[in-house]
PDB file of C-alpha atoms and ligand atoms in Angstrom:
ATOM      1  CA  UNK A   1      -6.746 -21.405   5.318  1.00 55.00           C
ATOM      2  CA  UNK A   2      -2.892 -20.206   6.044  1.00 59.00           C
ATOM      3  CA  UNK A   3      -1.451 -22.603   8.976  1.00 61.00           C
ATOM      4  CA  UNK A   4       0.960 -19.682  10.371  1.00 59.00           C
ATOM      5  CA  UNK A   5       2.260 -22.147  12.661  1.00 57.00           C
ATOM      6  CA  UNK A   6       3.287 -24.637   9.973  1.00 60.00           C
ATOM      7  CA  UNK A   7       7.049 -24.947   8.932  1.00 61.00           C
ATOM      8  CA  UNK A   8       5.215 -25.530   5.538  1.00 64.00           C
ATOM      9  CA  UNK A   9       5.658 -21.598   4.469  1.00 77.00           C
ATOM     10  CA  UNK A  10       8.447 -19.936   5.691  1.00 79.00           C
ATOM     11  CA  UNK A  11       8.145 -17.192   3.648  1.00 92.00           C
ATOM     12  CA  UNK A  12       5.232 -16.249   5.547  1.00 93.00           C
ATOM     13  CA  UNK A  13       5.768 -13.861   8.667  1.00 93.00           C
ATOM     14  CA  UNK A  14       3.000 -12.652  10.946  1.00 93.00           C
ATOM     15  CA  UNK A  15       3.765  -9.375  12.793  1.00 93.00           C
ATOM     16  CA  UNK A  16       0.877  -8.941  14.890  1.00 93.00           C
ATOM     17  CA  UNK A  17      -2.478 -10.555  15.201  1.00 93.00           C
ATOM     18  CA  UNK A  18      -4.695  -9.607  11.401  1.00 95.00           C
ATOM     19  CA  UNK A  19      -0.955  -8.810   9.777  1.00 96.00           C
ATOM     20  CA  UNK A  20       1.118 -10.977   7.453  1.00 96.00           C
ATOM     21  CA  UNK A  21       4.058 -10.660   5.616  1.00 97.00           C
ATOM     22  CA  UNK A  22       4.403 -12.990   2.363  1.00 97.00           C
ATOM     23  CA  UNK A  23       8.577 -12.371   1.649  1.00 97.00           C
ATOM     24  CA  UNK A  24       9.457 -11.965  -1.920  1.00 97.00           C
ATOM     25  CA  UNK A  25       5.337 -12.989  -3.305  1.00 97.00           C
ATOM     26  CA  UNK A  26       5.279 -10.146  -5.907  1.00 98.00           C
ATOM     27  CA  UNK A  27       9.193 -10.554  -6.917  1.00 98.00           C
ATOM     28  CA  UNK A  28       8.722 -12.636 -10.198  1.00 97.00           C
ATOM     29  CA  UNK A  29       6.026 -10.124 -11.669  1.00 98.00           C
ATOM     30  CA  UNK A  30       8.282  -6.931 -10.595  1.00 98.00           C
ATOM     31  CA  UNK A  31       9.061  -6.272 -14.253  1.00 98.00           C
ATOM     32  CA  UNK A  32       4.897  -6.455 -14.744  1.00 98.00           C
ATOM     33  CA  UNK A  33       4.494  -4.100 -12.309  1.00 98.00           C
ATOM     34  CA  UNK A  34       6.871  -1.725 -12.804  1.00 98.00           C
ATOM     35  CA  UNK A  35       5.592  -1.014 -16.387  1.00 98.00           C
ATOM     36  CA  UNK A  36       2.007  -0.825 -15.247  1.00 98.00           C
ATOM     37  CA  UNK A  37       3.052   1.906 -12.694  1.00 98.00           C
ATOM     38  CA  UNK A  38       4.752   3.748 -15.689  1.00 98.00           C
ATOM     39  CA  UNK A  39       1.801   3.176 -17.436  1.00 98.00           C
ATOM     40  CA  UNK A  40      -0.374   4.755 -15.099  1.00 98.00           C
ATOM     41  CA  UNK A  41       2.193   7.509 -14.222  1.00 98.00           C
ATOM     42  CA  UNK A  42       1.961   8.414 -18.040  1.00 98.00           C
ATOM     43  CA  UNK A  43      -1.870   8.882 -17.684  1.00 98.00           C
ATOM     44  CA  UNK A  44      -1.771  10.266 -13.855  1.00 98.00           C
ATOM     45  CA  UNK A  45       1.829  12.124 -13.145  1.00 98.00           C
ATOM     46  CA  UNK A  46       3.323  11.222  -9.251  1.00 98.00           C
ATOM     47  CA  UNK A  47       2.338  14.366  -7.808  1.00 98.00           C
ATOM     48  CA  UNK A  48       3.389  15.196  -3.646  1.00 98.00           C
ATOM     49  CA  UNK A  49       0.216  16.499  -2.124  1.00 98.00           C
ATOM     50  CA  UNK A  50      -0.190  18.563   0.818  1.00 98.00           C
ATOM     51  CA  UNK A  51      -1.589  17.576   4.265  1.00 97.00           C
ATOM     52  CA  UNK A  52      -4.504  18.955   5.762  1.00 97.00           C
ATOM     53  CA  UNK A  53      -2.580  20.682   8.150  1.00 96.00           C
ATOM     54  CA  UNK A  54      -0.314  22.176   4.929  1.00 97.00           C
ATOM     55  CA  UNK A  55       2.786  20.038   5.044  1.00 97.00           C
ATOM     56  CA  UNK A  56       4.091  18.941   1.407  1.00 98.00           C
ATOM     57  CA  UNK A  57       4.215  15.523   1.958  1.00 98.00           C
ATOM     58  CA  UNK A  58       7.771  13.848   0.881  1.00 98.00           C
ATOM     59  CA  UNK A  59       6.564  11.020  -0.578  1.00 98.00           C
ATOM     60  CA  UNK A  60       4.868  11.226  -4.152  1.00 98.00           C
ATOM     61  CA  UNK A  61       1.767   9.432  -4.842  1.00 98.00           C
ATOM     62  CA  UNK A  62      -0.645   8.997  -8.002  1.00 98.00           C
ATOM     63  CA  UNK A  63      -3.615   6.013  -7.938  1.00 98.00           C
ATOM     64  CA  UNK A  64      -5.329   3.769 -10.572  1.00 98.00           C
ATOM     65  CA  UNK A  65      -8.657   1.950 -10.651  1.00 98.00           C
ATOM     66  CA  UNK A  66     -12.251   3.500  -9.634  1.00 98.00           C
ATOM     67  CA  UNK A  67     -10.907   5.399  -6.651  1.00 98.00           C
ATOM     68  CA  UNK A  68      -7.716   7.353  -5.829  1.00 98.00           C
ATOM     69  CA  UNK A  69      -6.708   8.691  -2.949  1.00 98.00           C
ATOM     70  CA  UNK A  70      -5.974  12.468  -2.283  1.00 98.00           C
ATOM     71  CA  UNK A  71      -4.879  14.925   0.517  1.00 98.00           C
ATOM     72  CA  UNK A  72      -5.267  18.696   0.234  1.00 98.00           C
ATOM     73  CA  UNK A  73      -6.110  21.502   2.693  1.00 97.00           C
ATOM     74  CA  UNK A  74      -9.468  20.023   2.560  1.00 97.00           C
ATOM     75  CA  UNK A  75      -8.604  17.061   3.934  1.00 97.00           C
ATOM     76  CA  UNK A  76      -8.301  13.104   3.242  1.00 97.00           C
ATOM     77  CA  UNK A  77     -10.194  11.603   0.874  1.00 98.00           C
ATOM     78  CA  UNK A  78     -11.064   9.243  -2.069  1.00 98.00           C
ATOM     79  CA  UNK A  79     -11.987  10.492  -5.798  1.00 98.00           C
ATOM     80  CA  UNK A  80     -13.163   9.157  -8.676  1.00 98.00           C
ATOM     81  CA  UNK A  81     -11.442  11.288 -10.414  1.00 98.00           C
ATOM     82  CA  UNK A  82      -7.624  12.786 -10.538  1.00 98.00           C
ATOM     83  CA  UNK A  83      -7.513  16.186  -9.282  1.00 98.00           C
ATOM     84  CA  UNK A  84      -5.025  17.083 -11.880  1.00 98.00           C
ATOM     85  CA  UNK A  85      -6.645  16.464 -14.595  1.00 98.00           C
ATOM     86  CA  UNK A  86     -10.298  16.063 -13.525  1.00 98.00           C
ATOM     87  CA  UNK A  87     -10.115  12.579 -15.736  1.00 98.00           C
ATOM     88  CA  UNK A  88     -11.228   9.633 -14.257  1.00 98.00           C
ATOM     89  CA  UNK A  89      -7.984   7.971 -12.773  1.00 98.00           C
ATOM     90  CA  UNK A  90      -6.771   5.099 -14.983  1.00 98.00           C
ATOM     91  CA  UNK A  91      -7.812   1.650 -15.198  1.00 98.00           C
ATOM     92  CA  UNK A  92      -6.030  -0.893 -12.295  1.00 98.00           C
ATOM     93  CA  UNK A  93      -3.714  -3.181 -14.706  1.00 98.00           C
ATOM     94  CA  UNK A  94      -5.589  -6.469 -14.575  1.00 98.00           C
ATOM     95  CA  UNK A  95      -2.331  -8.232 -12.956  1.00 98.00           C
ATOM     96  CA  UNK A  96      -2.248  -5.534 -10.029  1.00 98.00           C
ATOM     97  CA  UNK A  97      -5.592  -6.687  -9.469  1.00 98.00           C
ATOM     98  CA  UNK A  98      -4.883 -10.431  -9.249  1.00 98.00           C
ATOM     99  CA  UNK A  99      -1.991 -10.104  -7.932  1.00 98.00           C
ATOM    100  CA  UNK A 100      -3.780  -8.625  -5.009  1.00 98.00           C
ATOM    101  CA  UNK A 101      -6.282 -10.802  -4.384  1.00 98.00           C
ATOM    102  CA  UNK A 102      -4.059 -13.823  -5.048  1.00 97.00           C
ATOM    103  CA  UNK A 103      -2.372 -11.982  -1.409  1.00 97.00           C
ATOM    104  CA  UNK A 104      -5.283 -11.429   0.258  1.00 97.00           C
ATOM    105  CA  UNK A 105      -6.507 -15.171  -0.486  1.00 96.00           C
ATOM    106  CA  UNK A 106      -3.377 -16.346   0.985  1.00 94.00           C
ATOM    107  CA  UNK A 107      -3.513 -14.137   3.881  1.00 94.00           C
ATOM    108  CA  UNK A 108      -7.080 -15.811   4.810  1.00 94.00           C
ATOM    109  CA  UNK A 109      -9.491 -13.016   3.355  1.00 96.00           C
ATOM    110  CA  UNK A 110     -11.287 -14.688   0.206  1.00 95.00           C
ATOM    111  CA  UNK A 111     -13.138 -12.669  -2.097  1.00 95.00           C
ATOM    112  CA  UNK A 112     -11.157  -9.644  -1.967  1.00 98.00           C
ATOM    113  CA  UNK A 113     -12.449  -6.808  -4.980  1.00 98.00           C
ATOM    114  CA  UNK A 114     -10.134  -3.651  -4.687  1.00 98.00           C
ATOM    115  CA  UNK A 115     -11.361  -0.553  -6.146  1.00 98.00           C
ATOM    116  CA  UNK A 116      -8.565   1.493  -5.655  1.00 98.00           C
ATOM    117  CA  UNK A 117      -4.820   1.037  -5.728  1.00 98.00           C
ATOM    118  CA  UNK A 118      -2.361   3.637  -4.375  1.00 98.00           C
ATOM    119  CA  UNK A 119       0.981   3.690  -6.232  1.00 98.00           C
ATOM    120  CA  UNK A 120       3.619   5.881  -3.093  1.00 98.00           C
ATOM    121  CA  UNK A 121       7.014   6.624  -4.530  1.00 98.00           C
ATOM    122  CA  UNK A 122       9.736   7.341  -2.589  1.00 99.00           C
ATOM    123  CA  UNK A 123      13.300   8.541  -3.194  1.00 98.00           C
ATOM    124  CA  UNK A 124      15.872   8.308  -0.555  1.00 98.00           C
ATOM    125  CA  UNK A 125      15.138  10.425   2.531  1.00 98.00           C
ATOM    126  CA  UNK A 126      11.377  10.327   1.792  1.00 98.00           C
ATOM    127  CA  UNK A 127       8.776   8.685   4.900  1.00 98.00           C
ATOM    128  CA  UNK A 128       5.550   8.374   6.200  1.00 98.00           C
ATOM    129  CA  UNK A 129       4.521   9.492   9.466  1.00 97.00           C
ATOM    130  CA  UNK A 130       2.641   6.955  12.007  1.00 97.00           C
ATOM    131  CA  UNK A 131      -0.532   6.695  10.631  1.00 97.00           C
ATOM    132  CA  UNK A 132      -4.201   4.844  10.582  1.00 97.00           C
ATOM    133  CA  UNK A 133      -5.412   3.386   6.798  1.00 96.00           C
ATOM    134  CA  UNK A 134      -9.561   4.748   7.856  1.00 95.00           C
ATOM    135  CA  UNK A 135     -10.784   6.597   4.982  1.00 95.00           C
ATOM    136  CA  UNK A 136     -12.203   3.340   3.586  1.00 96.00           C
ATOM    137  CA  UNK A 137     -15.547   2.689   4.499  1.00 96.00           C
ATOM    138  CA  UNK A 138     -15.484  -1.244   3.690  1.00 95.00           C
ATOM    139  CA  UNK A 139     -13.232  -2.328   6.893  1.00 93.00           C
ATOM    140  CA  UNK A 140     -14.022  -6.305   6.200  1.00 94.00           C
ATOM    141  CA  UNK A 141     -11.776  -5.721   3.664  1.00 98.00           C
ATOM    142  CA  UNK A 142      -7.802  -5.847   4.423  1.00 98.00           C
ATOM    143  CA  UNK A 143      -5.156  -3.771   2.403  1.00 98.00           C
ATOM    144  CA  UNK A 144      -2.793  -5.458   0.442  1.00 98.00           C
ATOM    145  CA  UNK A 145       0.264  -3.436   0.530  1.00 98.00           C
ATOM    146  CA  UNK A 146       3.110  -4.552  -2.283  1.00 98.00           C
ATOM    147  CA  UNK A 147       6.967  -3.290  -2.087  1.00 98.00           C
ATOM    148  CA  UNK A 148       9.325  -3.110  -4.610  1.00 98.00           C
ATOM    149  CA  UNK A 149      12.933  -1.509  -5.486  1.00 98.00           C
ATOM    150  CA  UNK A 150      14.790  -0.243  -2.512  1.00 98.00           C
ATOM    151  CA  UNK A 151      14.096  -1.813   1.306  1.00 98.00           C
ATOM    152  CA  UNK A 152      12.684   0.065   3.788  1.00 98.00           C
ATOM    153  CA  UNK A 153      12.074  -0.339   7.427  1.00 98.00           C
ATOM    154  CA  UNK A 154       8.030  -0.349   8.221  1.00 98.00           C
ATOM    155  CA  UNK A 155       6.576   0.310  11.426  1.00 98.00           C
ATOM    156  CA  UNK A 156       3.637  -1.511  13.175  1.00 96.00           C
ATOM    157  CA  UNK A 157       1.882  -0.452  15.961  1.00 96.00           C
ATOM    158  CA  UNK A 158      -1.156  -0.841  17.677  1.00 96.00           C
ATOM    159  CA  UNK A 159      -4.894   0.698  18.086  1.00 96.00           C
ATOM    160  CA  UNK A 160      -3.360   3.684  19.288  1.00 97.00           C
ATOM    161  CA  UNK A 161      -0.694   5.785  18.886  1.00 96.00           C
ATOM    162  CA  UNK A 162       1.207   5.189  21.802  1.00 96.00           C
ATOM    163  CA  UNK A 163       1.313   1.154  21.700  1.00 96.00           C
ATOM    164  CA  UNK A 164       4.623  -0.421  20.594  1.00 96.00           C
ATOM    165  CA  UNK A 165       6.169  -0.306  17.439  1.00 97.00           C
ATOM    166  CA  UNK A 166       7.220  -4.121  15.399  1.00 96.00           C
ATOM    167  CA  UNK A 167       9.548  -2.856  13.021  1.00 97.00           C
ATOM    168  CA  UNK A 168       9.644  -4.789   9.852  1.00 98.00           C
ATOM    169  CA  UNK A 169      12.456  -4.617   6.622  1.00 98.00           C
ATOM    170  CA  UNK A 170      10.103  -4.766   3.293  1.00 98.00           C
ATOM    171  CA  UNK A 171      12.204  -5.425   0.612  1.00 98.00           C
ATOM    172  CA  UNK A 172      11.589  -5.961  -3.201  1.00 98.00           C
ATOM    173  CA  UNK A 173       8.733  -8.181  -3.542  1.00 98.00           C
ATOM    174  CA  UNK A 174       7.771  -8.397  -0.176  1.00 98.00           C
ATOM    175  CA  UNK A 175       3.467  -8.277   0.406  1.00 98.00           C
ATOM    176  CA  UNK A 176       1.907  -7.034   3.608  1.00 98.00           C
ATOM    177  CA  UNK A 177      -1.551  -8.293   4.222  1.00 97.00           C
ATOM    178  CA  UNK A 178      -3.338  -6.298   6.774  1.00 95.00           C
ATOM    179  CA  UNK A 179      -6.905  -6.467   7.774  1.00 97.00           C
ATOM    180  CA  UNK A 180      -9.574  -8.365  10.844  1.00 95.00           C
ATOM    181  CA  UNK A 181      -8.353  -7.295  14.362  1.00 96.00           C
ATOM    182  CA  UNK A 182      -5.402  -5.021  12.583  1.00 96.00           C
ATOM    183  CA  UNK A 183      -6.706  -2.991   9.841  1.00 97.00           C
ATOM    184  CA  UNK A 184      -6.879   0.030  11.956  1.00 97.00           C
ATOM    185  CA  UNK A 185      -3.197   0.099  13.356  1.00 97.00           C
ATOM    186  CA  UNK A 186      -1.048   2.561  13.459  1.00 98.00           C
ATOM    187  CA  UNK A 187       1.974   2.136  11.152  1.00 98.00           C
ATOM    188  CA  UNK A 188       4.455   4.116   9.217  1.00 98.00           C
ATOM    189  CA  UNK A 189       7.302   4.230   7.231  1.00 98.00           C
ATOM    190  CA  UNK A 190      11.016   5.620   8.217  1.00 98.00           C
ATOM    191  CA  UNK A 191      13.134   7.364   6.252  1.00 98.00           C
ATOM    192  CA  UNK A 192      14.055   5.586   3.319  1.00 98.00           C
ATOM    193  CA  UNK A 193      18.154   5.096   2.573  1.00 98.00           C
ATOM    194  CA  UNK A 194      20.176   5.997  -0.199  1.00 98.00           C
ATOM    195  CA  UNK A 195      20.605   2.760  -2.358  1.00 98.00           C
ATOM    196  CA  UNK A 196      20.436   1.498  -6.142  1.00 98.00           C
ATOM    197  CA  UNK A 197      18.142  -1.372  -6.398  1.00 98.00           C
ATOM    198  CA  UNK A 198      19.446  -3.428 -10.015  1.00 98.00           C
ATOM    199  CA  UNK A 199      15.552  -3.272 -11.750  1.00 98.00           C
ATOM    200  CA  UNK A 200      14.101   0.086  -9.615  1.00 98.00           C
ATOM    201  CA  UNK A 201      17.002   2.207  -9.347  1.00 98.00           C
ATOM    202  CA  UNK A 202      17.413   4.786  -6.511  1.00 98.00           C
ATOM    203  CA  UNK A 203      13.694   4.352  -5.637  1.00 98.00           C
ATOM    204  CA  UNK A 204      10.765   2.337  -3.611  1.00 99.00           C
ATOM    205  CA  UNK A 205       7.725   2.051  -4.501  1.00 99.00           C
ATOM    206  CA  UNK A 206       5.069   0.375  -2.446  1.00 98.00           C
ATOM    207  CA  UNK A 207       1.204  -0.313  -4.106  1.00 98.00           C
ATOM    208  CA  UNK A 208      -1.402  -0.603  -1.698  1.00 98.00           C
ATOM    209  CA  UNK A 209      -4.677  -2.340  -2.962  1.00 98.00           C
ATOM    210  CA  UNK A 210      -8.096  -0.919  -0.994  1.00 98.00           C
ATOM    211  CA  UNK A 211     -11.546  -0.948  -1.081  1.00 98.00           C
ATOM    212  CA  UNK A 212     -12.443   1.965  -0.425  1.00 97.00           C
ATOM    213  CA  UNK A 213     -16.767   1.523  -1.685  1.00 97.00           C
ATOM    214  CA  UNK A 214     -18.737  -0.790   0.505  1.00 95.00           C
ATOM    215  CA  UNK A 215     -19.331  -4.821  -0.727  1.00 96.00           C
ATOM    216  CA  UNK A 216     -22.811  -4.463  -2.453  1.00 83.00           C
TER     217      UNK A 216
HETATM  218  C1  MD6 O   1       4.309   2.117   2.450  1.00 83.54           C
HETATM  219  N1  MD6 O   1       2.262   1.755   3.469  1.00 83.54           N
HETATM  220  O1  MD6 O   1       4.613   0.949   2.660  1.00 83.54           O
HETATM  221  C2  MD6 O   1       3.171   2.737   3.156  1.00 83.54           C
HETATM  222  N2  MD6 O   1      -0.909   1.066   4.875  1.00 83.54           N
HETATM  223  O2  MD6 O   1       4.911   2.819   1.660  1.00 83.54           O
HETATM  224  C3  MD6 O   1       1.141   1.959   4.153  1.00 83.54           C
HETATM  225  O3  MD6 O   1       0.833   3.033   4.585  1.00 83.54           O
HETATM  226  C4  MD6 O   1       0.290   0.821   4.394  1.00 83.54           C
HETATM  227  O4  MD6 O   1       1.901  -0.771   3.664  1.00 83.54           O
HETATM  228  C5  MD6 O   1      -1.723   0.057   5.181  1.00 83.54           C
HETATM  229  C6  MD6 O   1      -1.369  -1.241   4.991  1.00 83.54           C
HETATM  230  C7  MD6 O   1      -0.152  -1.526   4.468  1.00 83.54           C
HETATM  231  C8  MD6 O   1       0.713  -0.492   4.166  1.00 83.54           C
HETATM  232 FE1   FE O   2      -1.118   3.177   5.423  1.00 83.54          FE
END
């Protein structure tokens, strides 16, 4: 079990009780990553879906492995399948998988089986407004949350909208490991800044790793 008291991992960062930060964990398998998400983009386009209250959102979002999740007039959600195409979303890339659960192990929760990843891509400008991650229905599970290309400054709260805000720079490679006491905080993401990141471009992209199916 992580010692986050220990000088022996400096690269690890708690924000809040249940919430990690593991700097630059994901950086050496960036290149990895970044073709898988083109890979799935190829099968599953980035698409910016609408709210249920009928806002376009500014940040565009597709999904890979047994579950994806969507937003429409209807509401939130997770699918089995991609609205666009009614196809099955793609396969998770076997090194998003590990990659994840390699995070979550570090972060204390063993044993962690994602069955859905969401793949947000943001160009400069683009945010996410305070939110809670509670469509899931397994909440033992955390959500591994992995950033890459241009930094952006996330937000942290609390159990309700109103508590204070930890803001945290996630920067390429960064992993956020969120789950126990804080897997139902508030947090959000501000408005991303105009920037060229040498592998990613004028873009961030941030994969988060859920189960959203209940542990047999
Ligand atoms: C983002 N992330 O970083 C948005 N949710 O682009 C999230 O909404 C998020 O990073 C739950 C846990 C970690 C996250
Ligand atoms: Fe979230």
């Amino acid at each position: 079990m992580l010692d986050l008291f220990s000088d022996e991992a400096p690269w690890v960062e708690a924000i809040v009780p249940g919430a990690v930060v593991l700097r630059r964990f994901a950086r050496d398998q960036a290149a990895t990553l970044l073709a898988g998400i083109e890979a799935v983009a190829a099968q599953s386009p980035f698409r910016q879906m609408m709210t249920p209250g009928g806002f376009t959102m500014s940040v565009a979002m597709t999904s890979c492995g047994q579950q994806g999740w969507i937003t429409d007039r209807q509401g939130y959600r997770y699918q089995a399948r991609d609205p666009l195409s009614q196809h099955p979303w793609p396969p998770m890339p076997p090194e998003f998988y590990l990659l994840s659960q390699q995070a979550a192990a570090m972060a204390g929760f063993a044993q962690f089986m994602p069955d859905s990843c969401l793949i947000n891509r943001y160009v400069p400008g683009a945010k996410m407004a305070l939110h809670q991650d509670k469509d899931e229905q397994e909440q033992a599970a955390p959500i591994v949350s992995v950033s890459l290309g241009l930094p952006a400054r996330f937000l942290f709260g609390g159990l309700t909208r109103s508590a204070p805000l930890h803001p945290v720079l996630l920067e390429h490679g960064d992993v956020v490991v969120w789950g126990g006491e804080a897997r139902l905080n508030y947090h959000g993401i501000q408005p991303v800044k105009a920037g060229n990141h040498p592998l990613v471009g004028a873009l961030r992209y941030n994969l988060t790793f859920r189960r959203s199916g209940k542990y047999e």
